[in-house]
Amino acid sequence: MIVCQLPQPRLGLYTENSRDYTGSRPPHTPLRPKWLCRACGQQWPRPEARLLPKVEYSGRLPSLTIYLAGLMYEAMHDLYHLNPNGRPSPRELFDRFVSWA
């Protein structure tokens, strides 16, 4: 019997201290290591999840881009280890995590 072990979370976005929590509804934060939205189960970041960083980094586009590139790196690490054969391309991850900023 082969046991698949998920990778241990690394440094990066953790939701325990998220300011995006809205009462009884789950926040629009990533469920790692799959990087799905806790609120709707779709690929994270959702449009709702993109609002908070844009507000927090208002007027500081280079800082926002560096932050998002770090998240992309963490997602790449997690997703590539989960499914080495069906992983998203680097371009897909860039579009998903960084280009919208």
PDB file of N, CA and C in Angstrom:
ATOM      1  N   MET A   1       0.831  -1.174   0.000  1.00  0.00           N
ATOM      2  CA  MET A   1       0.000   0.000   0.000  1.00  0.00           C
ATOM      3  C   MET A   1       0.878   1.241   0.000  1.00  0.00           C
ATOM      4  N   ILE A   2       0.641   2.137  -0.941  1.00  0.00           N
ATOM      5  CA  ILE A   2       1.405   3.372  -1.053  1.00  0.00           C
ATOM      6  C   ILE A   2       0.638   4.481  -0.355  1.00  0.00           C
ATOM      7  N   VAL A   3       1.321   5.185   0.531  1.00  0.00           N
ATOM      8  CA  VAL A   3       0.703   6.281   1.262  1.00  0.00           C
ATOM      9  C   VAL A   3       1.231   7.583   0.689  1.00  0.00           C
ATOM     10  N   CYS A   4       0.327   8.448   0.258  1.00  0.00           N
ATOM     11  CA  CYS A   4       0.707   9.753  -0.275  1.00  0.00           C
ATOM     12  C   CYS A   4       0.743  10.755   0.872  1.00  0.00           C
ATOM     13  N   GLN A   5       1.876  11.352   1.086  1.00  0.00           N
ATOM     14  CA  GLN A   5       2.014  12.306   2.170  1.00  0.00           C
ATOM     15  C   GLN A   5       2.057  13.707   1.594  1.00  0.00           C
ATOM     16  N   LEU A   6       1.184  14.583   2.104  1.00  0.00           N
ATOM     17  CA  LEU A   6       1.151  15.970   1.639  1.00  0.00           C
ATOM     18  C   LEU A   6       2.364  16.716   2.150  1.00  0.00           C
ATOM     19  N   PRO A   7       2.851  17.689   1.374  1.00  0.00           N
ATOM     20  CA  PRO A   7       4.009  18.461   1.824  1.00  0.00           C
ATOM     21  C   PRO A   7       3.653  19.297   3.036  1.00  0.00           C
ATOM     22  N   GLN A   8       4.637  19.525   3.866  1.00  0.00           N
ATOM     23  CA  GLN A   8       4.450  20.381   5.025  1.00  0.00           C
ATOM     24  C   GLN A   8       4.341  21.828   4.570  1.00  0.00           C
ATOM     25  N   PRO A   9       3.422  22.608   5.169  1.00  0.00           N
ATOM     26  CA  PRO A   9       3.332  24.028   4.799  1.00  0.00           C
ATOM     27  C   PRO A   9       4.648  24.734   5.075  1.00  0.00           C
ATOM     28  N   ARG A  10       4.958  25.668   4.209  1.00  0.00           N
ATOM     29  CA  ARG A  10       6.184  26.444   4.351  1.00  0.00           C
ATOM     30  C   ARG A  10       5.820  27.864   4.737  1.00  0.00           C
ATOM     31  N   LEU A  11       6.793  28.721   4.738  1.00  0.00           N
ATOM     32  CA  LEU A  11       6.514  30.121   5.022  1.00  0.00           C
ATOM     33  C   LEU A  11       5.575  30.664   3.968  1.00  0.00           C
ATOM     34  N   GLY A  12       4.790  31.626   4.323  1.00  0.00           N
ATOM     35  CA  GLY A  12       3.864  32.202   3.357  1.00  0.00           C
ATOM     36  C   GLY A  12       2.561  32.570   4.018  1.00  0.00           C
ATOM     37  N   LEU A  13       1.533  32.719   3.225  1.00  0.00           N
ATOM     38  CA  LEU A  13       0.240  33.168   3.695  1.00  0.00           C
ATOM     39  C   LEU A  13      -0.425  32.111   4.564  1.00  0.00           C
ATOM     40  N   TYR A  14      -0.751  32.481   5.776  1.00  0.00           N
ATOM     41  CA  TYR A  14      -1.490  31.609   6.681  1.00  0.00           C
ATOM     42  C   TYR A  14      -2.764  32.335   7.094  1.00  0.00           C
ATOM     43  N   THR A  15      -3.830  31.604   7.245  1.00  0.00           N
ATOM     44  CA  THR A  15      -5.136  32.224   7.432  1.00  0.00           C
ATOM     45  C   THR A  15      -5.540  32.409   8.884  1.00  0.00           C
ATOM     46  N   GLU A  16      -4.767  31.912   9.832  1.00  0.00           N
ATOM     47  CA  GLU A  16      -5.162  32.031  11.225  1.00  0.00           C
ATOM     48  C   GLU A  16      -5.280  33.486  11.669  1.00  0.00           C
ATOM     49  N   ASN A  17      -4.455  34.351  11.104  1.00  0.00           N
ATOM     50  CA  ASN A  17      -4.457  35.752  11.498  1.00  0.00           C
ATOM     51  C   ASN A  17      -5.082  36.650  10.445  1.00  0.00           C
ATOM     52  N   SER A  18      -5.872  36.083   9.576  1.00  0.00           N
ATOM     53  CA  SER A  18      -6.436  36.837   8.467  1.00  0.00           C
ATOM     54  C   SER A  18      -7.418  37.892   8.945  1.00  0.00           C
ATOM     55  N   ARG A  19      -7.328  39.081   8.356  1.00  0.00           N
ATOM     56  CA  ARG A  19      -8.280  40.149   8.650  1.00  0.00           C
ATOM     57  C   ARG A  19      -9.464  40.095   7.698  1.00  0.00           C
ATOM     58  N   ASP A  20      -9.490  39.076   6.847  1.00  0.00           N
ATOM     59  CA  ASP A  20     -10.549  38.930   5.856  1.00  0.00           C
ATOM     60  C   ASP A  20     -11.715  38.105   6.401  1.00  0.00           C
ATOM     61  N   TYR A  21     -11.700  37.774   7.683  1.00  0.00           N
ATOM     62  CA  TYR A  21     -12.739  36.924   8.239  1.00  0.00           C
ATOM     63  C   TYR A  21     -14.025  37.715   8.420  1.00  0.00           C
ATOM     64  N   THR A  22     -15.139  37.152   7.966  1.00  0.00           N
ATOM     65  CA  THR A  22     -16.417  37.863   7.981  1.00  0.00           C
ATOM     66  C   THR A  22     -17.456  37.094   8.787  1.00  0.00           C
ATOM     67  N   GLY A  23     -17.274  37.035  10.094  1.00  0.00           N
ATOM     68  CA  GLY A  23     -18.246  36.377  10.951  1.00  0.00           C
ATOM     69  C   GLY A  23     -18.305  34.884  10.739  1.00  0.00           C
ATOM     70  N   SER A  24     -19.495  34.367  10.444  1.00  0.00           N
ATOM     71  CA  SER A  24     -19.675  32.923  10.310  1.00  0.00           C
ATOM     72  C   SER A  24     -19.308  32.406   8.923  1.00  0.00           C
ATOM     73  N   ARG A  25     -19.137  33.295   7.945  1.00  0.00           N
ATOM     74  CA  ARG A  25     -18.747  32.861   6.598  1.00  0.00           C
ATOM     75  C   ARG A  25     -17.245  32.636   6.539  1.00  0.00           C
ATOM     76  N   PRO A  26     -16.804  31.624   5.793  1.00  0.00           N
ATOM     77  CA  PRO A  26     -15.353  31.427   5.656  1.00  0.00           C
ATOM     78  C   PRO A  26     -14.725  32.595   4.900  1.00  0.00           C
ATOM     79  N   PRO A  27     -13.505  32.936   5.222  1.00  0.00           N
ATOM     80  CA  PRO A  27     -12.834  34.035   4.525  1.00  0.00           C
ATOM     81  C   PRO A  27     -12.379  33.609   3.131  1.00  0.00           C
ATOM     82  N   HIS A  28     -12.125  34.588   2.283  1.00  0.00           N
ATOM     83  CA  HIS A  28     -11.596  34.317   0.933  1.00  0.00           C
ATOM     84  C   HIS A  28     -10.079  34.213   1.020  1.00  0.00           C
ATOM     85  N   THR A  29      -9.636  33.188   1.710  1.00  0.00           N
ATOM     86  CA  THR A  29      -8.217  32.934   1.887  1.00  0.00           C
ATOM     87  C   THR A  29      -7.909  31.543   1.341  1.00  0.00           C
ATOM     88  N   PRO A  30      -6.639  31.259   1.037  1.00  0.00           N
ATOM     89  CA  PRO A  30      -6.314  29.982   0.405  1.00  0.00           C
ATOM     90  C   PRO A  30      -6.343  28.819   1.385  1.00  0.00           C
ATOM     91  N   LEU A  31      -6.830  27.719   0.893  1.00  0.00           N
ATOM     92  CA  LEU A  31      -6.774  26.461   1.615  1.00  0.00           C
ATOM     93  C   LEU A  31      -5.560  25.729   1.061  1.00  0.00           C
ATOM     94  N   ARG A  32      -4.489  25.729   1.838  1.00  0.00           N
ATOM     95  CA  ARG A  32      -3.251  25.120   1.394  1.00  0.00           C
ATOM     96  C   ARG A  32      -3.222  23.655   1.744  1.00  0.00           C
ATOM     97  N   PRO A  33      -2.603  22.827   0.976  1.00  0.00           N
ATOM     98  CA  PRO A  33      -1.665  23.076  -0.112  1.00  0.00           C
ATOM     99  C   PRO A  33      -2.322  23.100  -1.489  1.00  0.00           C
ATOM    100  N   LYS A  34      -3.645  23.007  -1.568  1.00  0.00           N
ATOM    101  CA  LYS A  34      -4.303  22.971  -2.876  1.00  0.00           C
ATOM    102  C   LYS A  34      -4.544  24.356  -3.463  1.00  0.00           C
ATOM    103  N   TRP A  35      -4.438  25.395  -2.654  1.00  0.00           N
ATOM    104  CA  TRP A  35      -4.630  26.779  -3.084  1.00  0.00           C
ATOM    105  C   TRP A  35      -6.015  26.987  -3.697  1.00  0.00           C
ATOM    106  N   LEU A  36      -7.011  26.522  -2.955  1.00  0.00           N
ATOM    107  CA  LEU A  36      -8.401  26.755  -3.302  1.00  0.00           C
ATOM    108  C   LEU A  36      -8.982  27.744  -2.304  1.00  0.00           C
ATOM    109  N   CYS A  37      -9.995  28.481  -2.698  1.00  0.00           N
ATOM    110  CA  CYS A  37     -10.632  29.475  -1.828  1.00  0.00           C
ATOM    111  C   CYS A  37     -11.445  28.760  -0.755  1.00  0.00           C
ATOM    112  N   ARG A  38     -11.255  29.164   0.503  1.00  0.00           N
ATOM    113  CA  ARG A  38     -12.008  28.566   1.605  1.00  0.00           C
ATOM    114  C   ARG A  38     -13.501  28.869   1.494  1.00  0.00           C
ATOM    115  N   ALA A  39     -13.853  29.985   0.894  1.00  0.00           N
ATOM    116  CA  ALA A  39     -15.255  30.402   0.837  1.00  0.00           C
ATOM    117  C   ALA A  39     -16.037  29.697  -0.263  1.00  0.00           C
ATOM    118  N   CYS A  40     -15.399  29.473  -1.431  1.00  0.00           N
ATOM    119  CA  CYS A  40     -16.170  28.944  -2.567  1.00  0.00           C
ATOM    120  C   CYS A  40     -15.553  27.713  -3.223  1.00  0.00           C
ATOM    121  N   GLY A  41     -14.344  27.333  -2.842  1.00  0.00           N
ATOM    122  CA  GLY A  41     -13.725  26.138  -3.391  1.00  0.00           C
ATOM    123  C   GLY A  41     -13.115  26.298  -4.775  1.00  0.00           C
ATOM    124  N   GLN A  42     -13.137  27.496  -5.333  1.00  0.00           N
ATOM    125  CA  GLN A  42     -12.535  27.744  -6.646  1.00  0.00           C
ATOM    126  C   GLN A  42     -11.044  28.057  -6.466  1.00  0.00           C
ATOM    127  N   GLN A  43     -10.321  28.146  -7.576  1.00  0.00           N
ATOM    128  CA  GLN A  43      -8.896  28.484  -7.503  1.00  0.00           C
ATOM    129  C   GLN A  43      -8.720  29.836  -6.828  1.00  0.00           C
ATOM    130  N   TRP A  44      -7.764  29.877  -5.896  1.00  0.00           N
ATOM    131  CA  TRP A  44      -7.458  31.121  -5.200  1.00  0.00           C
ATOM    132  C   TRP A  44      -6.299  31.795  -5.923  1.00  0.00           C
ATOM    133  N   PRO A  45      -6.251  33.110  -6.058  1.00  0.00           N
ATOM    134  CA  PRO A  45      -7.139  34.107  -5.469  1.00  0.00           C
ATOM    135  C   PRO A  45      -8.344  34.406  -6.346  1.00  0.00           C
ATOM    136  N   ARG A  46      -9.485  34.463  -5.739  1.00  0.00           N
ATOM    137  CA  ARG A  46     -10.733  34.844  -6.386  1.00  0.00           C
ATOM    138  C   ARG A  46     -10.783  36.366  -6.466  1.00  0.00           C
ATOM    139  N   PRO A  47     -11.663  36.920  -7.290  1.00  0.00           N
ATOM    140  CA  PRO A  47     -11.775  38.390  -7.342  1.00  0.00           C
ATOM    141  C   PRO A  47     -12.013  39.020  -5.970  1.00  0.00           C
ATOM    142  N   GLU A  48     -12.777  38.348  -5.117  1.00  0.00           N
ATOM    143  CA  GLU A  48     -13.021  38.881  -3.776  1.00  0.00           C
ATOM    144  C   GLU A  48     -11.737  38.910  -2.958  1.00  0.00           C
ATOM    145  N   ALA A  49     -10.909  37.906  -3.126  1.00  0.00           N
ATOM    146  CA  ALA A  49      -9.651  37.825  -2.383  1.00  0.00           C
ATOM    147  C   ALA A  49      -8.625  38.823  -2.901  1.00  0.00           C
ATOM    148  N   ARG A  50      -8.790  39.307  -4.099  1.00  0.00           N
ATOM    149  CA  ARG A  50      -7.852  40.268  -4.676  1.00  0.00           C
ATOM    150  C   ARG A  50      -8.099  41.681  -4.161  1.00  0.00           C
ATOM    151  N   LEU A  51      -9.267  41.925  -3.622  1.00  0.00           N
ATOM    152  CA  LEU A  51      -9.595  43.274  -3.152  1.00  0.00           C
ATOM    153  C   LEU A  51      -8.758  43.690  -1.955  1.00  0.00           C
ATOM    154  N   LEU A  52      -8.642  42.823  -0.970  1.00  0.00           N
ATOM    155  CA  LEU A  52      -7.936  43.173   0.260  1.00  0.00           C
ATOM    156  C   LEU A  52      -6.476  43.554   0.023  1.00  0.00           C
ATOM    157  N   PRO A  53      -5.685  42.743  -0.710  1.00  0.00           N
ATOM    158  CA  PRO A  53      -4.297  43.173  -0.955  1.00  0.00           C
ATOM    159  C   PRO A  53      -4.208  44.484  -1.730  1.00  0.00           C
ATOM    160  N   LYS A  54      -5.126  44.712  -2.669  1.00  0.00           N
ATOM    161  CA  LYS A  54      -5.086  45.972  -3.417  1.00  0.00           C
ATOM    162  C   LYS A  54      -5.307  47.157  -2.502  1.00  0.00           C
ATOM    163  N   VAL A  55      -6.183  47.005  -1.520  1.00  0.00           N
ATOM    164  CA  VAL A  55      -6.431  48.090  -0.562  1.00  0.00           C
ATOM    165  C   VAL A  55      -5.244  48.234   0.381  1.00  0.00           C
ATOM    166  N   GLU A  56      -4.752  47.115   0.915  1.00  0.00           N
ATOM    167  CA  GLU A  56      -3.636  47.156   1.860  1.00  0.00           C
ATOM    168  C   GLU A  56      -2.364  47.716   1.246  1.00  0.00           C
ATOM    169  N   TYR A  57      -2.133  47.462  -0.024  1.00  0.00           N
ATOM    170  CA  TYR A  57      -0.915  47.917  -0.698  1.00  0.00           C
ATOM    171  C   TYR A  57      -1.198  49.099  -1.624  1.00  0.00           C
ATOM    172  N   SER A  58      -2.249  49.824  -1.363  1.00  0.00           N
ATOM    173  CA  SER A  58      -2.617  50.970  -2.200  1.00  0.00           C
ATOM    174  C   SER A  58      -1.447  51.952  -2.305  1.00  0.00           C
ATOM    175  N   GLY A  59      -1.077  52.257  -3.532  1.00  0.00           N
ATOM    176  CA  GLY A  59       0.023  53.191  -3.765  1.00  0.00           C
ATOM    177  C   GLY A  59       1.398  52.564  -3.643  1.00  0.00           C
ATOM    178  N   ARG A  60       1.481  51.278  -3.371  1.00  0.00           N
ATOM    179  CA  ARG A  60       2.769  50.588  -3.220  1.00  0.00           C
ATOM    180  C   ARG A  60       2.794  49.360  -4.126  1.00  0.00           C
ATOM    181  N   LEU A  61       2.666  49.590  -5.423  1.00  0.00           N
ATOM    182  CA  LEU A  61       2.603  48.495  -6.396  1.00  0.00           C
ATOM    183  C   LEU A  61       3.827  47.582  -6.350  1.00  0.00           C
ATOM    184  N   PRO A  62       5.058  48.100  -6.220  1.00  0.00           N
ATOM    185  CA  PRO A  62       6.197  47.173  -6.143  1.00  0.00           C
ATOM    186  C   PRO A  62       6.105  46.234  -4.937  1.00  0.00           C
ATOM    187  N   SER A  63       5.658  46.737  -3.807  1.00  0.00           N
ATOM    188  CA  SER A  63       5.517  45.892  -2.620  1.00  0.00           C
ATOM    189  C   SER A  63       4.446  44.830  -2.832  1.00  0.00           C
ATOM    190  N   LEU A  64       3.320  45.205  -3.437  1.00  0.00           N
ATOM    191  CA  LEU A  64       2.258  44.254  -3.722  1.00  0.00           C
ATOM    192  C   LEU A  64       2.755  43.165  -4.676  1.00  0.00           C
ATOM    193  N   THR A  65       3.488  43.556  -5.689  1.00  0.00           N
ATOM    194  CA  THR A  65       3.993  42.595  -6.662  1.00  0.00           C
ATOM    195  C   THR A  65       4.965  41.613  -6.012  1.00  0.00           C
ATOM    196  N   ILE A  66       5.824  42.100  -5.130  1.00  0.00           N
ATOM    197  CA  ILE A  66       6.765  41.222  -4.422  1.00  0.00           C
ATOM    198  C   ILE A  66       5.997  40.249  -3.529  1.00  0.00           C
ATOM    199  N   TYR A  67       4.985  40.741  -2.820  1.00  0.00           N
ATOM    200  CA  TYR A  67       4.160  39.895  -1.963  1.00  0.00           C
ATOM    201  C   TYR A  67       3.481  38.794  -2.783  1.00  0.00           C
ATOM    202  N   LEU A  68       2.886  39.179  -3.908  1.00  0.00           N
ATOM    203  CA  LEU A  68       2.175  38.211  -4.750  1.00  0.00           C
ATOM    204  C   LEU A  68       3.136  37.207  -5.388  1.00  0.00           C
ATOM    205  N   ALA A  69       4.334  37.660  -5.753  1.00  0.00           N
ATOM    206  CA  ALA A  69       5.332  36.737  -6.299  1.00  0.00           C
ATOM    207  C   ALA A  69       5.730  35.704  -5.247  1.00  0.00           C
ATOM    208  N   GLY A  70       5.804  36.119  -3.993  1.00  0.00           N
ATOM    209  CA  GLY A  70       6.086  35.168  -2.915  1.00  0.00           C
ATOM    210  C   GLY A  70       4.982  34.136  -2.765  1.00  0.00           C
ATOM    211  N   LEU A  71       3.726  34.586  -2.870  1.00  0.00           N
ATOM    212  CA  LEU A  71       2.603  33.653  -2.809  1.00  0.00           C
ATOM    213  C   LEU A  71       2.638  32.685  -3.993  1.00  0.00           C
ATOM    214  N   MET A  72       2.992  33.210  -5.170  1.00  0.00           N
ATOM    215  CA  MET A  72       3.092  32.360  -6.354  1.00  0.00           C
ATOM    216  C   MET A  72       4.160  31.285  -6.142  1.00  0.00           C
ATOM    217  N   TYR A  73       5.276  31.657  -5.566  1.00  0.00           N
ATOM    218  CA  TYR A  73       6.349  30.703  -5.288  1.00  0.00           C
ATOM    219  C   TYR A  73       5.862  29.614  -4.331  1.00  0.00           C
ATOM    220  N   GLU A  74       5.161  30.022  -3.269  1.00  0.00           N
ATOM    221  CA  GLU A  74       4.638  29.045  -2.314  1.00  0.00           C
ATOM    222  C   GLU A  74       3.632  28.116  -2.977  1.00  0.00           C
ATOM    223  N   ALA A  75       2.748  28.675  -3.802  1.00  0.00           N
ATOM    224  CA  ALA A  75       1.754  27.864  -4.501  1.00  0.00           C
ATOM    225  C   ALA A  75       2.437  26.904  -5.469  1.00  0.00           C
ATOM    226  N   MET A  76       3.455  27.381  -6.162  1.00  0.00           N
ATOM    227  CA  MET A  76       4.187  26.534  -7.105  1.00  0.00           C
ATOM    228  C   MET A  76       4.793  25.352  -6.359  1.00  0.00           C
ATOM    229  N   HIS A  77       5.397  25.609  -5.238  1.00  0.00           N
ATOM    230  CA  HIS A  77       5.996  24.539  -4.441  1.00  0.00           C
ATOM    231  C   HIS A  77       4.934  23.526  -4.025  1.00  0.00           C
ATOM    232  N   ASP A  78       3.828  24.004  -3.468  1.00  0.00           N
ATOM    233  CA  ASP A  78       2.773  23.107  -2.997  1.00  0.00           C
ATOM    234  C   ASP A  78       2.141  22.318  -4.146  1.00  0.00           C
ATOM    235  N   LEU A  79       1.750  23.013  -5.201  1.00  0.00           N
ATOM    236  CA  LEU A  79       1.032  22.369  -6.292  1.00  0.00           C
ATOM    237  C   LEU A  79       1.915  21.394  -7.068  1.00  0.00           C
ATOM    238  N   TYR A  80       3.191  21.718  -7.243  1.00  0.00           N
ATOM    239  CA  TYR A  80       4.087  20.820  -7.967  1.00  0.00           C
ATOM    240  C   TYR A  80       4.342  19.542  -7.166  1.00  0.00           C
ATOM    241  N   HIS A  81       4.351  19.659  -5.838  1.00  0.00           N
ATOM    242  CA  HIS A  81       4.557  18.469  -5.025  1.00  0.00           C
ATOM    243  C   HIS A  81       3.291  17.621  -4.923  1.00  0.00           C
ATOM    244  N   LEU A  82       2.137  18.246  -4.991  1.00  0.00           N
ATOM    245  CA  LEU A  82       0.878  17.498  -4.937  1.00  0.00           C
ATOM    246  C   LEU A  82       0.652  16.669  -6.193  1.00  0.00           C
ATOM    247  N   ASN A  83       0.949  17.260  -7.349  1.00  0.00           N
ATOM    248  CA  ASN A  83       0.655  16.596  -8.618  1.00  0.00           C
ATOM    249  C   ASN A  83       1.740  16.932  -9.643  1.00  0.00           C
ATOM    250  N   PRO A  84       2.866  16.251  -9.597  1.00  0.00           N
ATOM    251  CA  PRO A  84       3.974  16.578 -10.490  1.00  0.00           C
ATOM    252  C   PRO A  84       3.631  16.474 -11.973  1.00  0.00           C
ATOM    253  N   ASN A  85       2.697  15.622 -12.338  1.00  0.00           N
ATOM    254  CA  ASN A  85       2.373  15.437 -13.750  1.00  0.00           C
ATOM    255  C   ASN A  85       1.282  16.376 -14.251  1.00  0.00           C
ATOM    256  N   GLY A  86       0.411  16.841 -13.382  1.00  0.00           N
ATOM    257  CA  GLY A  86      -0.689  17.691 -13.818  1.00  0.00           C
ATOM    258  C   GLY A  86      -0.584  19.107 -13.291  1.00  0.00           C
ATOM    259  N   ARG A  87       0.619  19.539 -13.067  1.00  0.00           N
ATOM    260  CA  ARG A  87       0.831  20.860 -12.471  1.00  0.00           C
ATOM    261  C   ARG A  87       0.558  21.981 -13.471  1.00  0.00           C
ATOM    262  N   PRO A  88       0.175  23.162 -12.961  1.00  0.00           N
ATOM    263  CA  PRO A  88      -0.015  24.311 -13.851  1.00  0.00           C
ATOM    264  C   PRO A  88       1.336  24.817 -14.351  1.00  0.00           C
ATOM    265  N   SER A  89       1.310  25.463 -15.501  1.00  0.00           N
ATOM    266  CA  SER A  89       2.556  26.008 -16.054  1.00  0.00           C
ATOM    267  C   SER A  89       2.953  27.261 -15.270  1.00  0.00           C
ATOM    268  N   PRO A  90       4.229  27.627 -15.328  1.00  0.00           N
ATOM    269  CA  PRO A  90       4.644  28.864 -14.676  1.00  0.00           C
ATOM    270  C   PRO A  90       3.851  30.078 -15.176  1.00  0.00           C
ATOM    271  N   ARG A  91       3.522  30.115 -16.444  1.00  0.00           N
ATOM    272  CA  ARG A  91       2.740  31.227 -17.003  1.00  0.00           C
ATOM    273  C   ARG A  91       1.335  31.279 -16.386  1.00  0.00           C
ATOM    274  N   GLU A  92       0.712  30.111 -16.228  1.00  0.00           N
ATOM    275  CA  GLU A  92      -0.612  30.055 -15.608  1.00  0.00           C
ATOM    276  C   GLU A  92      -0.564  30.551 -14.168  1.00  0.00           C
ATOM    277  N   LEU A  93       0.470  30.165 -13.440  1.00  0.00           N
ATOM    278  CA  LEU A  93       0.606  30.631 -12.060  1.00  0.00           C
ATOM    279  C   LEU A  93       0.878  32.126 -12.000  1.00  0.00           C
ATOM    280  N   PHE A  94       1.701  32.631 -12.921  1.00  0.00           N
ATOM    281  CA  PHE A  94       1.961  34.070 -12.953  1.00  0.00           C
ATOM    282  C   PHE A  94       0.664  34.843 -13.218  1.00  0.00           C
ATOM    283  N   ASP A  95      -0.108  34.390 -14.195  1.00  0.00           N
ATOM    284  CA  ASP A  95      -1.370  35.055 -14.494  1.00  0.00           C
ATOM    285  C   ASP A  95      -2.334  35.004 -13.302  1.00  0.00           C
ATOM    286  N   ARG A  96      -2.350  33.887 -12.640  1.00  0.00           N
ATOM    287  CA  ARG A  96      -3.267  33.688 -11.515  1.00  0.00           C
ATOM    288  C   ARG A  96      -2.868  34.504 -10.295  1.00  0.00           C
ATOM    289  N   PHE A  97      -1.574  34.614 -10.002  1.00  0.00           N
ATOM    290  CA  PHE A  97      -1.132  35.225  -8.752  1.00  0.00           C
ATOM    291  C   PHE A  97      -0.617  36.660  -8.890  1.00  0.00           C
ATOM    292  N   VAL A  98       0.016  36.997  -9.985  1.00  0.00           N
ATOM    293  CA  VAL A  98       0.740  38.274 -10.042  1.00  0.00           C
ATOM    294  C   VAL A  98       0.192  39.253 -11.059  1.00  0.00           C
ATOM    295  N   SER A  99      -0.154  38.807 -12.243  1.00  0.00           N
ATOM    296  CA  SER A  99      -0.443  39.738 -13.343  1.00  0.00           C
ATOM    297  C   SER A  99      -1.621  40.663 -13.073  1.00  0.00           C
ATOM    298  N   TRP A 100      -2.584  40.259 -12.268  1.00  0.00           N
ATOM    299  CA  TRP A 100      -3.758  41.092 -12.017  1.00  0.00           C
ATOM    300  C   TRP A 100      -3.437  42.328 -11.191  1.00  0.00           C
ATOM    301  N   ALA A 101      -2.304  42.322 -10.520  1.00  0.00           N
ATOM    302  CA  ALA A 101      -1.952  43.474  -9.687  1.00  0.00           C
ATOM    303  C   ALA A 101      -1.609  44.683 -10.548  1.00  0.00           C
TER     304      ALA A 101
END
